[in-house]
Amino acid sequence: NAGVTQTPKFQVLKTGQSMTLQCAQDMNHEYMSWYRQDPGMGLRLIHYSVGAGITDQGEVPNGYNVSRSTTEDFPLRLLSAAPSQTSVYFCASSPSSVNTGELFFGEGSRLTVL
Amino acid sequence: AQSVAQPEDQVNVAEGNPLTVKCTYSVSGNPYLFWYVQYPNRGLQFLLKYITGDNLVKGSYGFEAEFNKSQTSFHLKKPSALVSDSALYFCAVRVDTGRRALTFGSGTRLQVQP
């Protein structure tokens, strides 16, 4: 049981380039989300999805795009990378039960934008 | 709106001594409260949660947390610290209605000295 898998683990981009961070989970979780982690700021929600075909914005969505075509996958797209997007990105999923709230995290993707 | 405050950037404690990591929250509605731990270069791992019921919640690795509604606090505690408890700890909150997005605190680094 792999849990939540993120790729790549490390990536360096130049300003203006685009890329996709991949996230896959094998737990049949309906809820998936993307967070970014910056020093002293904790984790901030970028986008989330409550099921296939349904996505919504979080706290810091600008510059990012998501889609959810399957239950398993929730890719995060950076449309035109900026140095302010240098961060560690975490994908997290949760079962469909509303009352749990417990998130299962991937190991993170460290992105540097030059 | 919901928010979480972790007033201490770092907590230092000697091995074998009790530890406390502080967390206060602000929500409109009934809170769901969580503690997560992050080891170096890893994703966050769920420790424990408060949904309803007993104010003292027990979780993984001997940790417990006390929910105090009047003080809007949810402090993490452990009776006897281990060196292996050294990590980054995050408190998180969400309300009991609406979307399941968690709001995280900025994190507290726990350093347990031998």
Short mmCIF file of C-alpha atoms in Angstrom, two decimals:
data_model
loop_
_atom_site.label_atom_id
_atom_site.label_comp_id
_atom_site.label_asym_id
_atom_site.label_seq_id
_atom_site.Cartn_x
_atom_site.Cartn_y
_atom_site.Cartn_z
CA ASN A 1 0.00 0.00 0.00
CA ALA A 2 1.88 3.06 -1.28
CA GLY A 3 -0.43 5.74 0.22
CA VAL A 4 0.11 9.18 -1.34
CA THR A 5 2.86 9.37 -3.95
CA GLN A 6 4.30 12.65 -5.23
CA THR A 7 6.65 13.17 -8.16
CA PRO A 8 9.12 14.67 -8.68
CA LYS A 9 10.75 15.04 -5.26
CA PHE A 10 12.97 17.88 -6.46
CA GLN A 11 12.68 20.30 -9.36
CA VAL A 12 14.48 23.45 -10.46
CA LEU A 13 12.73 25.78 -12.89
CA LYS A 14 13.51 29.05 -14.54
CA THR A 15 11.11 31.96 -14.24
CA GLY A 16 8.32 31.62 -16.78
CA GLN A 17 8.59 27.87 -17.26
CA SER A 18 5.63 25.63 -16.62
CA MET A 19 5.50 22.22 -14.98
CA THR A 20 3.18 19.71 -13.35
CA LEU A 21 3.57 18.17 -9.92
CA GLN A 22 2.01 14.73 -9.86
CA CYS A 23 0.03 13.26 -6.97
CA ALA A 24 -1.51 9.80 -6.83
CA GLN A 25 -3.20 7.93 -4.00
CA ASP A 26 -4.21 4.28 -3.85
CA MET A 27 -6.56 4.47 -0.85
CA ASN A 28 -9.72 5.35 -2.80
CA HIS A 29 -9.95 8.67 -0.97
CA GLU A 30 -12.47 11.14 -2.29
CA TYR A 31 -10.83 14.24 -0.85
CA MET A 32 -7.47 15.44 -2.18
CA SER A 33 -5.62 18.70 -1.67
CA TRP A 34 -2.42 20.58 -2.34
CA TYR A 35 -0.57 22.62 0.27
CA ARG A 36 2.60 24.67 0.11
CA GLN A 37 4.95 24.92 3.07
CA ASP A 38 7.07 27.99 3.60
CA PRO A 39 9.30 28.72 6.62
CA GLY A 40 7.42 30.32 9.50
CA MET A 41 4.09 30.16 7.67
CA GLY A 42 2.97 26.61 8.20
CA LEU A 43 1.00 24.98 5.40
CA ARG A 44 -1.31 26.95 3.15
CA LEU A 45 -4.01 25.36 1.03
CA ILE A 46 -3.69 25.91 -2.72
CA HIS A 47 -6.49 23.84 -4.25
CA TYR A 48 -8.61 20.92 -3.18
CA SER A 49 -11.05 18.39 -4.62
CA VAL A 50 -13.94 16.52 -3.00
CA GLY A 51 -14.24 14.00 -5.82
CA ALA A 52 -13.52 13.32 -9.48
CA GLY A 53 -14.55 16.26 -11.63
CA ILE A 54 -14.85 18.66 -8.67
CA THR A 55 -12.16 21.15 -7.67
CA ASP A 56 -12.12 24.38 -5.69
CA GLN A 57 -9.70 27.08 -4.67
CA GLY A 58 -7.98 27.27 -1.35
CA GLU A 59 -6.17 30.10 0.37
CA VAL A 60 -3.41 30.75 -2.21
CA PRO A 61 -4.61 29.55 -5.65
CA ASN A 62 -3.08 32.21 -7.91
CA GLY A 63 -0.57 30.84 -10.41
CA TYR A 64 -1.71 27.24 -9.98
CA ASN A 65 -4.17 25.05 -11.81
CA VAL A 66 -5.62 21.63 -10.93
CA SER A 67 -7.88 18.99 -12.41
CA ARG A 68 -9.35 15.75 -11.08
CA SER A 69 -10.24 13.36 -13.87
CA THR A 70 -9.90 10.24 -11.71
CA THR A 71 -10.24 9.45 -8.02
CA GLU A 72 -6.57 8.49 -7.82
CA ASP A 73 -4.81 11.46 -9.42
CA PHE A 74 -4.68 15.16 -8.59
CA PRO A 75 -1.95 16.99 -10.55
CA LEU A 76 -0.91 20.55 -9.74
CA ARG A 77 0.14 22.74 -12.66
CA LEU A 78 2.32 25.81 -12.43
CA LEU A 79 1.40 27.90 -15.44
CA SER A 80 4.32 30.36 -15.48
CA ALA A 81 6.71 29.81 -12.61
CA ALA A 82 7.79 32.75 -10.44
CA PRO A 83 10.46 32.91 -7.70
CA SER A 84 7.63 33.40 -5.16
CA GLN A 85 6.55 29.84 -5.94
CA THR A 86 9.76 28.43 -4.53
CA SER A 87 8.43 26.18 -1.81
CA VAL A 88 7.83 22.64 -0.66
CA TYR A 89 4.55 21.28 -1.99
CA PHE A 90 2.52 18.59 -0.26
CA CYS A 91 -0.36 16.57 -1.59
CA ALA A 92 -2.79 15.18 0.99
CA SER A 93 -5.87 13.00 0.84
CA SER A 94 -8.68 12.03 3.15
CA PRO A 95 -11.46 9.43 3.19
CA SER A 96 -14.96 10.44 2.27
CA SER A 97 -16.22 10.51 5.84
CA VAL A 98 -16.87 14.10 6.80
CA ASN A 99 -16.11 13.51 10.46
CA THR A 100 -12.56 12.22 10.23
CA GLY A 101 -10.65 15.18 8.82
CA GLU A 102 -7.44 13.19 9.13
CA LEU A 103 -5.17 13.90 6.19
CA PHE A 104 -2.65 11.50 4.67
CA PHE A 105 0.34 13.36 3.26
CA GLY A 106 2.82 12.60 0.53
CA GLU A 107 6.52 13.15 1.18
CA GLY A 108 6.61 16.47 -0.61
CA SER A 109 8.05 18.04 -3.75
CA ARG A 110 10.73 20.69 -3.31
CA LEU A 111 10.52 23.31 -6.05
CA THR A 112 13.07 26.04 -6.71
CA VAL A 113 12.33 28.79 -9.21
CA LEU A 114 15.33 30.80 -10.36
CA ALA B 1 -12.70 32.46 9.12
CA GLN B 2 -10.59 30.03 11.08
CA SER B 3 -7.07 30.48 12.41
CA VAL B 4 -4.51 28.76 14.56
CA ALA B 5 -1.67 30.23 16.59
CA GLN B 6 1.40 28.39 17.83
CA PRO B 7 3.13 31.01 19.98
CA GLU B 8 6.48 29.22 20.30
CA ASP B 9 8.81 28.74 17.35
CA GLN B 10 10.88 26.26 19.35
CA VAL B 11 10.51 24.28 22.55
CA ASN B 12 13.53 22.74 24.27
CA VAL B 13 13.15 19.98 26.83
CA ALA B 14 15.43 17.42 28.43
CA GLU B 15 14.84 13.74 27.77
CA GLY B 16 12.58 12.25 30.42
CA ASN B 17 10.94 15.55 31.28
CA PRO B 18 7.32 16.37 30.41
CA LEU B 19 6.72 18.46 27.31
CA THR B 20 4.01 20.86 26.22
CA VAL B 21 3.55 22.42 22.79
CA LYS B 22 0.98 25.20 22.79
CA CYS B 23 -1.84 25.89 20.36
CA THR B 24 -4.74 28.32 20.39
CA TYR B 25 -7.46 28.55 17.78
CA SER B 26 -10.22 30.78 16.48
CA VAL B 27 -13.26 29.48 14.60
CA SER B 28 -16.90 30.32 14.09
CA GLY B 29 -18.63 27.12 15.06
CA ASN B 30 -17.55 23.89 16.66
CA PRO B 31 -13.87 23.15 16.08
CA TYR B 32 -12.23 19.99 14.87
CA LEU B 33 -8.65 20.13 16.14
CA PHE B 34 -5.62 18.15 15.03
CA TRP B 35 -1.94 17.68 15.75
CA TYR B 36 0.51 16.56 13.08
CA VAL B 37 4.23 15.83 13.30
CA GLN B 38 6.83 16.31 10.57
CA TYR B 39 10.21 14.60 10.63
CA PRO B 40 13.03 15.99 8.44
CA ASN B 41 12.41 15.67 4.71
CA ARG B 42 9.12 13.86 5.27
CA GLY B 43 5.43 14.64 4.93
CA LEU B 44 3.22 15.38 7.89
CA GLN B 45 1.92 12.49 9.97
CA PHE B 46 -1.31 12.54 11.93
CA LEU B 47 -0.90 12.34 15.73
CA LEU B 48 -4.33 12.91 17.22
CA LYS B 49 -7.60 14.76 16.87
CA TYR B 50 -10.43 16.23 18.91
CA ILE B 51 -13.91 16.06 17.43
CA THR B 52 -16.20 15.91 20.42
CA GLY B 53 -16.48 14.25 23.82
CA ASP B 54 -13.69 13.85 26.36
CA ASN B 55 -11.46 16.92 26.53
CA LEU B 56 -8.33 14.80 26.92
CA VAL B 57 -7.42 13.06 23.70
CA LYS B 58 -4.77 10.35 23.43
CA GLY B 59 -2.85 9.75 20.24
CA SER B 60 0.16 8.07 18.72
CA TYR B 61 3.60 7.67 20.35
CA GLY B 62 2.33 8.50 23.85
CA PHE B 63 1.16 12.00 22.98
CA GLU B 64 -2.03 13.51 24.32
CA ALA B 65 -3.78 16.86 23.96
CA GLU B 66 -6.22 18.76 26.10
CA PHE B 67 -9.09 20.69 24.58
CA ASN B 68 -10.04 23.78 26.58
CA LYS B 69 -13.06 25.53 25.13
CA SER B 70 -12.98 28.54 27.46
CA GLN B 71 -9.34 29.25 26.63
CA THR B 72 -9.72 28.14 22.98
CA SER B 73 -6.61 26.04 23.38
CA PHE B 74 -5.49 22.57 22.34
CA HIS B 75 -2.04 22.01 23.84
CA LEU B 76 -0.03 18.92 22.98
CA LYS B 77 1.55 17.06 25.89
CA LYS B 78 3.70 14.07 26.69
CA PRO B 79 4.63 12.93 30.22
CA SER B 80 8.20 11.89 29.36
CA ALA B 81 10.01 13.19 26.27
CA LEU B 82 12.27 11.08 24.08
CA VAL B 83 15.11 12.29 21.86
CA SER B 84 13.22 10.69 18.96
CA ASP B 85 10.33 13.10 19.59
CA SER B 86 12.46 15.91 18.16
CA ALA B 87 10.53 17.16 15.12
CA LEU B 88 8.29 19.92 13.82
CA TYR B 89 4.76 19.91 15.24
CA PHE B 90 1.73 21.50 13.62
CA CYS B 91 -1.64 22.26 15.12
CA ALA B 92 -4.61 22.48 12.72
CA VAL B 93 -8.29 23.36 12.90
CA ARG B 94 -11.41 23.23 10.83
CA VAL B 95 -15.06 23.86 11.55
CA ASP B 96 -17.61 21.08 11.66
CA THR B 97 -19.49 22.32 8.60
CA GLY B 98 -18.61 23.12 5.05
CA ARG B 99 -15.48 22.15 3.20
CA ARG B 100 -12.89 19.98 4.90
CA ALA B 101 -9.96 22.35 4.51
CA LEU B 102 -7.63 22.42 7.48
CA THR B 103 -5.97 25.63 8.61
CA PHE B 104 -2.49 24.98 9.99
CA GLY B 105 -0.44 26.86 12.51
CA SER B 106 3.09 27.99 11.71
CA GLY B 107 4.66 25.04 13.49
CA THR B 108 6.74 24.52 16.63
CA ARG B 109 10.11 22.84 16.54
CA LEU B 110 10.57 20.48 19.48
CA GLN B 111 14.14 19.77 20.47
CA VAL B 112 14.67 17.04 23.09
CA GLN B 113 18.16 17.01 24.54
CA PRO B 114 19.76 13.78 25.84
#
